[in-house]
Tab-separated table of C-alpha atoms in Angstrom:
chain	number	residue	atom	x	y	z
X	556	UNK	CA	-0.465	0.516	0.124
X	557	UNK	CA	1.442	3.763	-0.913
X	558	UNK	CA	0.777	6.836	1.412
X	559	UNK	CA	1.621	10.041	-0.364
X	560	UNK	CA	4.538	8.208	-2.241
X	561	UNK	CA	5.438	5.594	0.384
X	562	UNK	CA	5.263	2.117	0.724
X	563	UNK	CA	2.738	0.994	4.356
X	564	UNK	CA	2.316	-1.344	5.821
X	565	UNK	CA	-2.115	-1.649	5.445
X	566	UNK	CA	-3.394	-1.247	8.833
X	567	UNK	CA	-5.606	-3.950	8.915
X	568	UNK	CA	-3.246	-5.618	8.108
X	569	UNK	CA	-0.833	-4.778	11.321
X	570	UNK	CA	-4.190	-4.741	13.856
X	571	UNK	CA	-5.410	-8.555	11.952
X	572	UNK	CA	-1.509	-9.796	12.960
X	573	UNK	CA	-1.261	-7.992	17.135
X	574	UNK	CA	-4.278	-9.518	17.406
X	575	UNK	CA	-2.913	-12.655	16.373
X	576	UNK	CA	0.155	-12.022	18.107
X	577	UNK	CA	2.095	-11.846	15.368
X	578	UNK	CA	4.683	-8.983	15.049
X	579	UNK	CA	6.843	-7.793	12.163
X	580	UNK	CA	10.048	-7.061	12.069
X	581	UNK	CA	12.523	-5.813	8.977
X	582	UNK	CA	15.981	-6.811	8.746
X	583	UNK	CA	18.141	-3.392	8.796
X	584	UNK	CA	16.862	-0.084	8.751
X	585	UNK	CA	16.947	-0.232	4.637
X	586	UNK	CA	15.245	-2.885	4.529
X	587	UNK	CA	12.434	-2.362	2.158
X	588	UNK	CA	11.041	-4.969	3.342
X	589	UNK	CA	9.206	-7.040	6.575
X	590	UNK	CA	9.179	-10.794	7.789
X	591	UNK	CA	6.180	-11.494	10.257
X	592	UNK	CA	7.030	-13.018	13.715
X	593	UNK	CA	6.051	-15.255	16.262
X	594	UNK	CA	7.414	-16.455	20.160
X	595	UNK	CA	7.059	-19.734	21.054
X	596	UNK	CA	7.755	-18.771	24.603
X	597	UNK	CA	6.807	-15.009	25.018
X	598	UNK	CA	7.074	-11.792	27.373
X	599	UNK	CA	4.832	-10.206	28.830
X	600	UNK	CA	5.328	-7.402	32.386
X	601	UNK	CA	2.863	-8.756	34.545
X	602	UNK	CA	0.500	-5.315	36.145
X	603	UNK	CA	1.096	-6.010	39.417
X	604	UNK	CA	4.849	-7.217	39.200
X	605	UNK	CA	6.591	-4.133	37.240
X	606	UNK	CA	8.965	-2.295	39.152
X	607	UNK	CA	12.264	0.678	39.006
X	608	UNK	CA	14.827	1.250	41.059
X	609	UNK	CA	15.320	2.999	43.933
X	610	UNK	CA	17.207	5.377	41.652
X	611	UNK	CA	14.550	5.544	39.344
X	612	UNK	CA	11.346	6.357	42.017
X	613	UNK	CA	13.710	8.956	42.754
X	614	UNK	CA	14.589	10.327	39.721
X	615	UNK	CA	10.570	10.493	39.370
X	616	UNK	CA	10.286	12.233	42.562
X	617	UNK	CA	12.401	14.334	41.167
X	618	UNK	CA	10.381	15.329	38.355
X	619	UNK	CA	13.062	15.436	35.888
X	620	UNK	CA	11.374	14.523	32.864
X	621	UNK	CA	7.943	15.849	31.637
X	622	UNK	CA	5.830	12.825	30.122
X	623	UNK	CA	4.083	13.587	27.147
X	624	UNK	CA	1.618	11.172	25.313
X	625	UNK	CA	1.307	10.735	21.689
X	626	UNK	CA	3.047	14.170	20.487
X	627	UNK	CA	6.200	12.839	18.657
X	628	UNK	CA	4.985	9.654	18.017
X	629	UNK	CA	7.068	9.543	14.229
X	630	UNK	CA	10.507	10.890	16.287
X	631	UNK	CA	10.619	9.062	19.325
X	632	UNK	CA	10.079	5.767	17.043
X	633	UNK	CA	13.384	6.894	14.975
X	634	UNK	CA	14.802	7.502	18.014
X	635	UNK	CA	14.342	4.253	18.441
X	636	UNK	CA	15.175	3.240	15.120
X	637	UNK	CA	18.518	5.263	15.719
X	638	UNK	CA	21.119	2.587	16.525
X	639	UNK	CA	24.764	0.587	14.549
X	640	UNK	CA	21.584	-2.200	14.336
X	641	UNK	CA	17.900	-1.984	14.037
X	642	UNK	CA	14.799	-4.116	12.980
X	643	UNK	CA	13.421	-1.261	12.596
X	644	UNK	CA	13.164	0.289	8.985
X	645	UNK	CA	11.745	3.225	7.440
X	646	UNK	CA	8.871	0.755	5.845
X	647	UNK	CA	8.239	0.143	9.804
X	648	UNK	CA	8.395	3.920	11.020
X	649	UNK	CA	6.042	4.689	7.622
X	650	UNK	CA	3.181	2.514	8.972
X	651	UNK	CA	3.373	2.640	12.343
X	652	UNK	CA	2.530	6.561	11.880
X	653	UNK	CA	-0.506	5.976	9.878
X	654	UNK	CA	-1.729	3.502	13.012
X	655	UNK	CA	-0.755	6.168	15.007
X	656	UNK	CA	-2.976	8.757	13.240
X	657	UNK	CA	-5.795	5.341	13.333
X	658	UNK	CA	-5.061	6.110	16.945
X	659	UNK	CA	-4.037	2.639	17.903
X	660	UNK	CA	0.051	3.139	17.848
X	661	UNK	CA	1.565	5.506	20.903
X	662	UNK	CA	4.617	7.065	21.779
X	663	UNK	CA	5.629	8.183	25.422
X	664	UNK	CA	7.896	11.059	25.457
X	665	UNK	CA	10.118	12.007	27.954
X	666	UNK	CA	11.108	15.258	28.338
X	667	UNK	CA	13.838	17.476	29.863
X	668	UNK	CA	13.426	21.249	32.105
X	669	UNK	CA	14.889	22.608	28.600
X	670	UNK	CA	11.770	20.421	26.721
X	671	UNK	CA	13.900	19.025	24.549
X	672	UNK	CA	12.828	14.886	23.644
X	673	UNK	CA	15.064	13.372	26.690
X	674	UNK	CA	13.762	9.737	26.054
X	675	UNK	CA	10.850	7.392	25.402
X	676	UNK	CA	8.738	4.859	23.992
X	677	UNK	CA	6.388	3.500	21.208
X	678	UNK	CA	3.473	0.062	21.613
X	679	UNK	CA	0.174	-0.771	19.601
X	680	UNK	CA	-2.844	-0.842	22.153
X	681	UNK	CA	-5.412	-2.848	20.750
X	682	UNK	CA	-8.401	-4.112	22.594
X	683	UNK	CA	-6.809	-4.130	26.475
X	684	UNK	CA	-3.516	-4.486	25.295
X	685	UNK	CA	-0.683	-3.156	25.217
X	686	UNK	CA	1.585	-4.152	22.197
X	687	UNK	CA	5.625	-3.063	23.444
X	688	UNK	CA	7.309	-1.822	20.766
X	689	UNK	CA	11.079	0.182	21.968
X	690	UNK	CA	12.108	2.714	23.571
X	691	UNK	CA	14.913	4.518	23.822
X	692	UNK	CA	17.156	7.447	26.322
X	693	UNK	CA	18.876	10.533	24.945
X	694	UNK	CA	19.587	11.320	28.953
X	695	UNK	CA	20.173	8.580	31.872
X	696	UNK	CA	17.614	6.562	32.953
X	697	UNK	CA	13.895	8.366	30.620
X	698	UNK	CA	14.238	5.398	29.230
X	699	UNK	CA	13.198	4.171	32.844
X	700	UNK	CA	11.529	7.021	33.075
X	701	UNK	CA	9.094	6.874	30.549
X	702	UNK	CA	8.811	2.890	31.110
X	703	UNK	CA	7.450	3.631	34.890
X	704	UNK	CA	4.845	6.507	33.421
X	705	UNK	CA	4.016	3.526	30.202
X	706	UNK	CA	2.588	1.479	33.902
X	707	UNK	CA	1.003	4.355	35.112
X	708	UNK	CA	-1.433	4.815	32.140
X	709	UNK	CA	-1.930	1.009	31.115
X	710	UNK	CA	-3.764	0.757	34.690
X	711	UNK	CA	-4.495	3.603	34.892
X	712	UNK	CA	-6.950	3.012	31.948
X	713	UNK	CA	-8.145	-0.124	32.194
X	714	UNK	CA	-5.065	-2.080	30.580
X	715	UNK	CA	-4.783	-5.640	31.176
X	716	UNK	CA	-1.731	-7.516	28.621
X	717	UNK	CA	1.369	-5.942	28.331
X	718	UNK	CA	3.519	-7.895	26.005
X	719	UNK	CA	7.193	-7.398	25.752
X	720	UNK	CA	7.730	-10.140	22.609
X	721	UNK	CA	10.474	-10.992	23.765
X	722	UNK	CA	12.154	-11.636	27.632
X	723	UNK	CA	15.104	-9.583	27.982
X	724	UNK	CA	17.041	-10.174	31.585
X	725	UNK	CA	16.937	-6.345	30.671
X	726	UNK	CA	13.650	-7.010	31.282
X	727	UNK	CA	13.408	-8.162	33.708
X	728	UNK	CA	14.744	-5.807	36.291
X	729	UNK	CA	11.115	-3.957	35.459
X	730	UNK	CA	9.165	-7.422	36.667
X	731	UNK	CA	9.214	-8.376	33.166
X	732	UNK	CA	8.852	-12.537	32.928
X	733	UNK	CA	8.422	-15.353	30.217
X	734	UNK	CA	5.349	-17.567	29.727
X	735	UNK	CA	3.818	-20.540	27.406
X	736	UNK	CA	2.642	-18.798	23.789
X	737	UNK	CA	-1.268	-21.627	24.624
X	738	UNK	CA	-0.433	-18.706	27.956
X	739	UNK	CA	-0.120	-15.936	25.866
X	740	UNK	CA	-2.777	-16.969	23.468
X	741	UNK	CA	-5.605	-17.400	26.326
X	742	UNK	CA	-4.362	-13.406	27.671
X	743	UNK	CA	-4.507	-12.236	24.242
X	744	UNK	CA	-7.881	-13.600	22.841
X	745	UNK	CA	-9.115	-12.331	26.779
X	746	UNK	CA	-7.386	-8.825	25.909
X	747	UNK	CA	-9.419	-9.412	22.736
X	748	UNK	CA	-12.654	-9.729	23.949
X	749	UNK	CA	-12.822	-6.036	25.732
X	750	UNK	CA	-13.602	-2.944	24.142
X	751	UNK	CA	-9.819	-0.901	22.846
X	752	UNK	CA	-9.049	1.235	26.240
X	753	UNK	CA	-7.903	5.188	26.034
X	754	UNK	CA	-4.336	5.039	26.437
X	755	UNK	CA	-3.920	8.332	27.932
X	756	UNK	CA	-2.700	10.346	30.938
């Protein structure tokens, strides 16, 4: 599908994939295609197990960063892609921007005292599920503060499933755990039965 001359993955294709626990990844920033993936062991962050370090809690108390939602979505995704190796291609950036404009993709943004983007994350919401995609930081701990704010948003608005796709040691510090594909499917099916939850502060 093309929008203003750009090739994109149709929003309905992306939403159908996410509703089945499938997500796209490219091989590199310049890759013009995507592969579709799932996982036999799925990473999730249970809402009641989320945690951050005492240092991050202190930064939050100090209000070092200001949180905004959905004001610079493309910038956040582009920052997430700005690394030596990435699965976030221009095709994914353009496709998810269309999904954002349709109200299904979201960014959590951290701003420093000078109003500059210090960190953030983005993901997709569908039903009562949030599918976390990637996060970045330009300042120390800004990505972790963004994750804390994301948890606050998900809890406040009644989300039930926080999908991280894969389990990593890095995500484990926030309460990420691994569940089987069968267990994940049960939780996903339950979340998909719910009305679309709002993603707002």
